[in-house]
Amino acid sequence: MKLAPCLALRVAAAAFGLTSAALAAEELKLVRIGNPVSGHIHPAACVSAKGTLIVTYGHVNHRDLRLTRSTDGGATWSEPKPFAPTVGKTYYPGSLTTLRDGRLLHAWNRWSEPTNEKEPRSVLYSLSSDDGLTWSDPKPFPRDEKVVSNIRHPIVELAANRWLLSLSDKTQVFDPTTG
């Protein structure tokens, strides 16, 4: 099971159509991006406008969300770094999306409070304008506080400032300028 994030990331890189020499080889070589990992790691990946492969995953069950990057189609990876908004808090992994304007959208699930693992969960998001090097302060998606809401799939950008959210409790169009 510990190889799952490696395999998932290589498959994701191939699915994104990356054509580096590493992916063109007859056999894909697995690359471990984190060691150790345990629990709900659920990697999510996107390719930035600059062609950088960016991956988020849970390092330890419900804690320590990490980000790592590859500029060579997944053959090598940067040292995974903690995703600052989740340090010392509980979370559940979510999704990454590249928006048409080049920004990256990272959405993840938080339990009812920042430091517990009690329902209901809610979804927070941050944006990056610099290829995933830094991220905006987290903002919440609208929710009913009595209902579990979580995200597992990339967000679909319908148009500028019109995002289609596929959440566990609803599907909605969201405008980040009006909330």
PDB file of C-alpha atoms in Angstrom:
ATOM      1  CA  MET A   1       0.000   0.000   0.000  1.00  0.00           C
ATOM      2  CA  LYS A   2       2.874   2.408   0.602  1.00  0.00           C
ATOM      3  CA  LEU A   3       3.705   2.351  -3.121  1.00  0.00           C
ATOM      4  CA  ALA A   4       0.228   3.605  -3.967  1.00  0.00           C
ATOM      5  CA  PRO A   5       1.165   7.310  -3.977  1.00  0.00           C
ATOM      6  CA  CYS A   6       4.128   6.613  -6.237  1.00  0.00           C
ATOM      7  CA  LEU A   7       2.088   4.625  -8.709  1.00  0.00           C
ATOM      8  CA  ALA A   8      -0.780   7.095  -8.584  1.00  0.00           C
ATOM      9  CA  LEU A   9       1.558   9.982  -9.313  1.00  0.00           C
ATOM     10  CA  ARG A  10       3.204   8.246 -12.256  1.00  0.00           C
ATOM     11  CA  VAL A  11      -0.197   7.362 -13.677  1.00  0.00           C
ATOM     12  CA  ALA A  12      -1.347  10.956 -13.084  1.00  0.00           C
ATOM     13  CA  ALA A  13       1.712  12.286 -14.907  1.00  0.00           C
ATOM     14  CA  ALA A  14       0.977  10.020 -17.855  1.00  0.00           C
ATOM     15  CA  ALA A  15      -2.688  11.022 -17.837  1.00  0.00           C
ATOM     16  CA  PHE A  16      -1.733  14.696 -17.967  1.00  0.00           C
ATOM     17  CA  GLY A  17       0.085  13.997 -21.232  1.00  0.00           C
ATOM     18  CA  LEU A  18       3.572  14.815 -20.030  1.00  0.00           C
ATOM     19  CA  THR A  19       6.080  13.770 -22.675  1.00  0.00           C
ATOM     20  CA  SER A  20       9.383  13.851 -20.819  1.00  0.00           C
ATOM     21  CA  ALA A  21      11.991  11.190 -21.473  1.00  0.00           C
ATOM     22  CA  ALA A  22      11.025   9.559 -18.179  1.00  0.00           C
ATOM     23  CA  LEU A  23       7.467   8.985 -19.371  1.00  0.00           C
ATOM     24  CA  ALA A  24       8.470   8.032 -22.900  1.00  0.00           C
ATOM     25  CA  ALA A  25      10.455   5.029 -21.624  1.00  0.00           C
ATOM     26  CA  GLU A  26       8.929   1.602 -22.193  1.00  0.00           C
ATOM     27  CA  GLU A  27       8.670   0.996 -18.442  1.00  0.00           C
ATOM     28  CA  LEU A  28       7.627   3.612 -15.933  1.00  0.00           C
ATOM     29  CA  LYS A  29      10.005   3.817 -13.002  1.00  0.00           C
ATOM     30  CA  LEU A  30       8.320   4.324  -9.635  1.00  0.00           C
ATOM     31  CA  VAL A  31       9.666   7.239  -7.620  1.00  0.00           C
ATOM     32  CA  ARG A  32       8.912   7.473  -3.910  1.00  0.00           C
ATOM     33  CA  ILE A  33       8.095  11.083  -3.095  1.00  0.00           C
ATOM     34  CA  GLY A  34       7.632  10.665   0.650  1.00  0.00           C
ATOM     35  CA  ASN A  35       8.971   8.308   3.263  1.00  0.00           C
ATOM     36  CA  PRO A  36       7.363   7.261   5.489  1.00  0.00           C
ATOM     37  CA  VAL A  37       3.714   7.863   4.710  1.00  0.00           C
ATOM     38  CA  SER A  38       0.727   6.331   6.475  1.00  0.00           C
ATOM     39  CA  GLY A  39      -3.038   6.489   6.642  1.00  0.00           C
ATOM     40  CA  HIS A  40      -5.163   8.611   4.346  1.00  0.00           C
ATOM     41  CA  ILE A  41      -2.513   9.936   1.956  1.00  0.00           C
ATOM     42  CA  HIS A  42      -4.813  10.453  -1.080  1.00  0.00           C
ATOM     43  CA  PRO A  43      -2.508  12.262  -3.525  1.00  0.00           C
ATOM     44  CA  ALA A  44      -3.888  14.927  -5.846  1.00  0.00           C
ATOM     45  CA  ALA A  45      -1.926  16.292  -8.803  1.00  0.00           C
ATOM     46  CA  CYS A  46      -2.041  19.061 -11.361  1.00  0.00           C
ATOM     47  CA  VAL A  47       0.239  20.437 -14.053  1.00  0.00           C
ATOM     48  CA  SER A  48       0.927  24.166 -13.767  1.00  0.00           C
ATOM     49  CA  ALA A  49       0.881  26.550 -16.723  1.00  0.00           C
ATOM     50  CA  LYS A  50       4.699  26.326 -16.686  1.00  0.00           C
ATOM     51  CA  GLY A  51       4.567  22.521 -16.947  1.00  0.00           C
ATOM     52  CA  THR A  52       5.482  21.818 -13.320  1.00  0.00           C
ATOM     53  CA  LEU A  53       3.810  18.752 -11.835  1.00  0.00           C
ATOM     54  CA  ILE A  54       2.549  19.632  -8.354  1.00  0.00           C
ATOM     55  CA  VAL A  55       1.287  17.041  -5.899  1.00  0.00           C
ATOM     56  CA  THR A  56      -0.339  17.299  -2.499  1.00  0.00           C
ATOM     57  CA  TYR A  57      -0.759  14.322  -0.187  1.00  0.00           C
ATOM     58  CA  GLY A  58      -1.204  13.469   3.467  1.00  0.00           C
ATOM     59  CA  HIS A  59       2.052  12.472   5.141  1.00  0.00           C
ATOM     60  CA  VAL A  60       0.393  11.091   8.283  1.00  0.00           C
ATOM     61  CA  ASN A  61      -3.255  10.172   8.765  1.00  0.00           C
ATOM     62  CA  HIS A  62      -5.336  13.394   8.956  1.00  0.00           C
ATOM     63  CA  ARG A  63      -2.282  15.575   9.603  1.00  0.00           C
ATOM     64  CA  ASP A  64       0.755  17.033   7.905  1.00  0.00           C
ATOM     65  CA  LEU A  65      -0.463  17.758   4.392  1.00  0.00           C
ATOM     66  CA  ARG A  66       2.564  18.031   2.089  1.00  0.00           C
ATOM     67  CA  LEU A  67       3.329  19.598  -1.292  1.00  0.00           C
ATOM     68  CA  THR A  68       6.022  18.441  -3.685  1.00  0.00           C
ATOM     69  CA  ARG A  69       6.966  19.480  -7.225  1.00  0.00           C
ATOM     70  CA  SER A  70       8.573  17.963 -10.296  1.00  0.00           C
ATOM     71  CA  THR A  71       9.912  19.875 -13.286  1.00  0.00           C
ATOM     72  CA  ASP A  72      10.930  16.768 -15.250  1.00  0.00           C
ATOM     73  CA  GLY A  73       7.633  14.938 -15.727  1.00  0.00           C
ATOM     74  CA  GLY A  74       7.777  13.076 -12.425  1.00  0.00           C
ATOM     75  CA  ALA A  75      11.247  11.530 -12.759  1.00  0.00           C
ATOM     76  CA  THR A  76      12.469  13.502  -9.729  1.00  0.00           C
ATOM     77  CA  TRP A  77      10.668  15.399  -6.976  1.00  0.00           C
ATOM     78  CA  SER A  78      11.449  18.251  -4.620  1.00  0.00           C
ATOM     79  CA  GLU A  79      11.667  17.495  -0.927  1.00  0.00           C
ATOM     80  CA  PRO A  80       8.028  17.429   0.260  1.00  0.00           C
ATOM     81  CA  LYS A  81       7.219  20.517   2.346  1.00  0.00           C
ATOM     82  CA  PRO A  82       4.402  20.977   4.842  1.00  0.00           C
ATOM     83  CA  PHE A  83       1.456  22.934   3.458  1.00  0.00           C
ATOM     84  CA  ALA A  84       1.476  25.873   5.895  1.00  0.00           C
ATOM     85  CA  PRO A  85      -2.304  26.283   6.432  1.00  0.00           C
ATOM     86  CA  THR A  86      -2.550  22.676   7.687  1.00  0.00           C
ATOM     87  CA  VAL A  87       0.437  22.606  10.068  1.00  0.00           C
ATOM     88  CA  GLY A  88      -0.766  21.657  13.547  1.00  0.00           C
ATOM     89  CA  LYS A  89      -4.342  21.186  12.336  1.00  0.00           C
ATOM     90  CA  THR A  90      -6.481  18.258  11.262  1.00  0.00           C
ATOM     91  CA  TYR A  91      -7.468  17.923   7.626  1.00  0.00           C
ATOM     92  CA  TYR A  92      -8.479  15.405   5.014  1.00  0.00           C
ATOM     93  CA  PRO A  93      -6.740  15.570   1.612  1.00  0.00           C
ATOM     94  CA  GLY A  94      -8.572  17.231  -1.261  1.00  0.00           C
ATOM     95  CA  SER A  95      -7.716  18.418  -4.766  1.00  0.00           C
ATOM     96  CA  LEU A  96      -5.499  20.572  -6.979  1.00  0.00           C
ATOM     97  CA  THR A  97      -6.656  22.441 -10.093  1.00  0.00           C
ATOM     98  CA  THR A  98      -4.843  24.658 -12.601  1.00  0.00           C
ATOM     99  CA  LEU A  99      -6.983  27.660 -13.527  1.00  0.00           C
ATOM    100  CA  ARG A 100      -6.979  29.229 -17.005  1.00  0.00           C
ATOM    101  CA  ASP A 101      -5.115  32.321 -15.777  1.00  0.00           C
ATOM    102  CA  GLY A 102      -2.272  30.095 -14.525  1.00  0.00           C
ATOM    103  CA  ARG A 103      -3.112  30.215 -10.835  1.00  0.00           C
ATOM    104  CA  LEU A 104      -3.273  26.978  -8.880  1.00  0.00           C
ATOM    105  CA  LEU A 105      -6.278  26.160  -6.722  1.00  0.00           C
ATOM    106  CA  HIS A 106      -5.738  23.860  -3.748  1.00  0.00           C
ATOM    107  CA  ALA A 107      -8.852  22.689  -1.893  1.00  0.00           C
ATOM    108  CA  TRP A 108      -8.813  20.448   1.170  1.00  0.00           C
ATOM    109  CA  ASN A 109     -11.142  19.220   3.896  1.00  0.00           C
ATOM    110  CA  ARG A 110     -11.079  20.377   7.498  1.00  0.00           C
ATOM    111  CA  TRP A 111     -12.870  18.755  10.405  1.00  0.00           C
ATOM    112  CA  SER A 112     -15.400  20.749  12.475  1.00  0.00           C
ATOM    113  CA  GLU A 113     -12.580  22.584  14.272  1.00  0.00           C
ATOM    114  CA  PRO A 114      -8.940  23.115  13.259  1.00  0.00           C
ATOM    115  CA  THR A 115      -7.557  20.557  15.738  1.00  0.00           C
ATOM    116  CA  ASN A 116     -10.115  17.752  16.066  1.00  0.00           C
ATOM    117  CA  GLU A 117     -11.384  14.912  13.898  1.00  0.00           C
ATOM    118  CA  LYS A 118     -15.109  15.370  14.485  1.00  0.00           C
ATOM    119  CA  GLU A 119     -17.798  15.794  11.860  1.00  0.00           C
ATOM    120  CA  PRO A 120     -18.965  17.790  10.088  1.00  0.00           C
ATOM    121  CA  ARG A 121     -16.105  18.534   7.734  1.00  0.00           C
ATOM    122  CA  SER A 122     -15.852  21.643   5.589  1.00  0.00           C
ATOM    123  CA  VAL A 123     -13.806  22.617   2.540  1.00  0.00           C
ATOM    124  CA  LEU A 124     -11.163  25.342   2.488  1.00  0.00           C
ATOM    125  CA  TYR A 125      -9.154  26.609  -0.475  1.00  0.00           C
ATOM    126  CA  SER A 126      -5.994  28.587  -1.228  1.00  0.00           C
ATOM    127  CA  LEU A 127      -4.615  30.034  -4.462  1.00  0.00           C
ATOM    128  CA  SER A 128      -1.054  30.244  -5.757  1.00  0.00           C
ATOM    129  CA  SER A 129       0.101  32.731  -8.387  1.00  0.00           C
ATOM    130  CA  ASP A 130       3.733  31.578  -8.420  1.00  0.00           C
ATOM    131  CA  ASP A 131       3.634  27.970  -9.621  1.00  0.00           C
ATOM    132  CA  GLY A 132       2.799  26.567  -6.183  1.00  0.00           C
ATOM    133  CA  LEU A 133       5.673  28.134  -4.254  1.00  0.00           C
ATOM    134  CA  THR A 134       3.448  30.265  -1.998  1.00  0.00           C
ATOM    135  CA  TRP A 135      -0.271  30.160  -1.237  1.00  0.00           C
ATOM    136  CA  SER A 136      -2.959  32.645  -0.192  1.00  0.00           C
ATOM    137  CA  ASP A 137      -4.612  32.526   3.203  1.00  0.00           C
ATOM    138  CA  PRO A 138      -7.299  29.824   3.302  1.00  0.00           C
ATOM    139  CA  LYS A 139     -10.913  30.718   2.583  1.00  0.00           C
ATOM    140  CA  PRO A 140     -13.969  28.512   3.137  1.00  0.00           C
ATOM    141  CA  PHE A 141     -16.484  27.441   0.536  1.00  0.00           C
ATOM    142  CA  PRO A 142     -20.107  28.165   1.576  1.00  0.00           C
ATOM    143  CA  ARG A 143     -21.614  25.417   3.690  1.00  0.00           C
ATOM    144  CA  ASP A 144     -24.362  24.325   6.029  1.00  0.00           C
ATOM    145  CA  GLU A 145     -22.528  23.889   9.327  1.00  0.00           C
ATOM    146  CA  LYS A 146     -24.694  20.879  10.241  1.00  0.00           C
ATOM    147  CA  VAL A 147     -23.867  18.916   7.078  1.00  0.00           C
ATOM    148  CA  VAL A 148     -20.672  17.062   6.186  1.00  0.00           C
ATOM    149  CA  SER A 149     -19.113  18.611   3.098  1.00  0.00           C
ATOM    150  CA  ASN A 150     -15.893  17.387   1.541  1.00  0.00           C
ATOM    151  CA  ILE A 151     -14.049  17.475  -1.756  1.00  0.00           C
ATOM    152  CA  ARG A 152     -12.137  14.707  -3.511  1.00  0.00           C
ATOM    153  CA  HIS A 153     -12.100  15.801  -7.156  1.00  0.00           C
ATOM    154  CA  PRO A 154     -10.555  18.698  -9.077  1.00  0.00           C
ATOM    155  CA  ILE A 155     -12.643  21.821  -9.422  1.00  0.00           C
ATOM    156  CA  VAL A 156     -13.852  22.626 -12.940  1.00  0.00           C
ATOM    157  CA  GLU A 157     -13.345  26.215 -14.077  1.00  0.00           C
ATOM    158  CA  LEU A 158     -16.399  27.089 -16.187  1.00  0.00           C
ATOM    159  CA  ALA A 159     -15.263  30.687 -16.787  1.00  0.00           C
ATOM    160  CA  ALA A 160     -13.246  33.313 -14.959  1.00  0.00           C
ATOM    161  CA  ASN A 161     -14.534  33.347 -11.360  1.00  0.00           C
ATOM    162  CA  ARG A 162     -17.027  30.518 -12.026  1.00  0.00           C
ATOM    163  CA  TRP A 163     -15.894  27.261 -10.468  1.00  0.00           C
ATOM    164  CA  LEU A 164     -17.929  24.055 -10.479  1.00  0.00           C
ATOM    165  CA  LEU A 165     -17.535  22.328  -7.107  1.00  0.00           C
ATOM    166  CA  SER A 166     -18.329  18.643  -6.803  1.00  0.00           C
ATOM    167  CA  LEU A 167     -18.736  18.223  -3.049  1.00  0.00           C
ATOM    168  CA  SER A 168     -20.071  15.280  -1.081  1.00  0.00           C
ATOM    169  CA  ASP A 169     -23.244  17.151  -0.106  1.00  0.00           C
ATOM    170  CA  LYS A 170     -23.889  19.181  -3.261  1.00  0.00           C
ATOM    171  CA  THR A 171     -22.657  20.354  -6.619  1.00  0.00           C
ATOM    172  CA  GLN A 172     -22.554  24.112  -6.993  1.00  0.00           C
ATOM    173  CA  VAL A 173     -21.162  26.954  -9.051  1.00  0.00           C
ATOM    174  CA  PHE A 174     -18.981  29.200  -6.894  1.00  0.00           C
ATOM    175  CA  ASP A 175     -17.745  32.741  -7.548  1.00  0.00           C
ATOM    176  CA  PRO A 176     -14.611  33.464  -5.466  1.00  0.00           C
ATOM    177  CA  THR A 177     -15.099  37.229  -5.832  1.00  0.00           C
ATOM    178  CA  THR A 178     -18.459  37.164  -4.057  1.00  0.00           C
ATOM    179  CA  GLY A 179     -18.106  34.016  -1.944  1.00  0.00           C
TER     180      GLY A 179
END
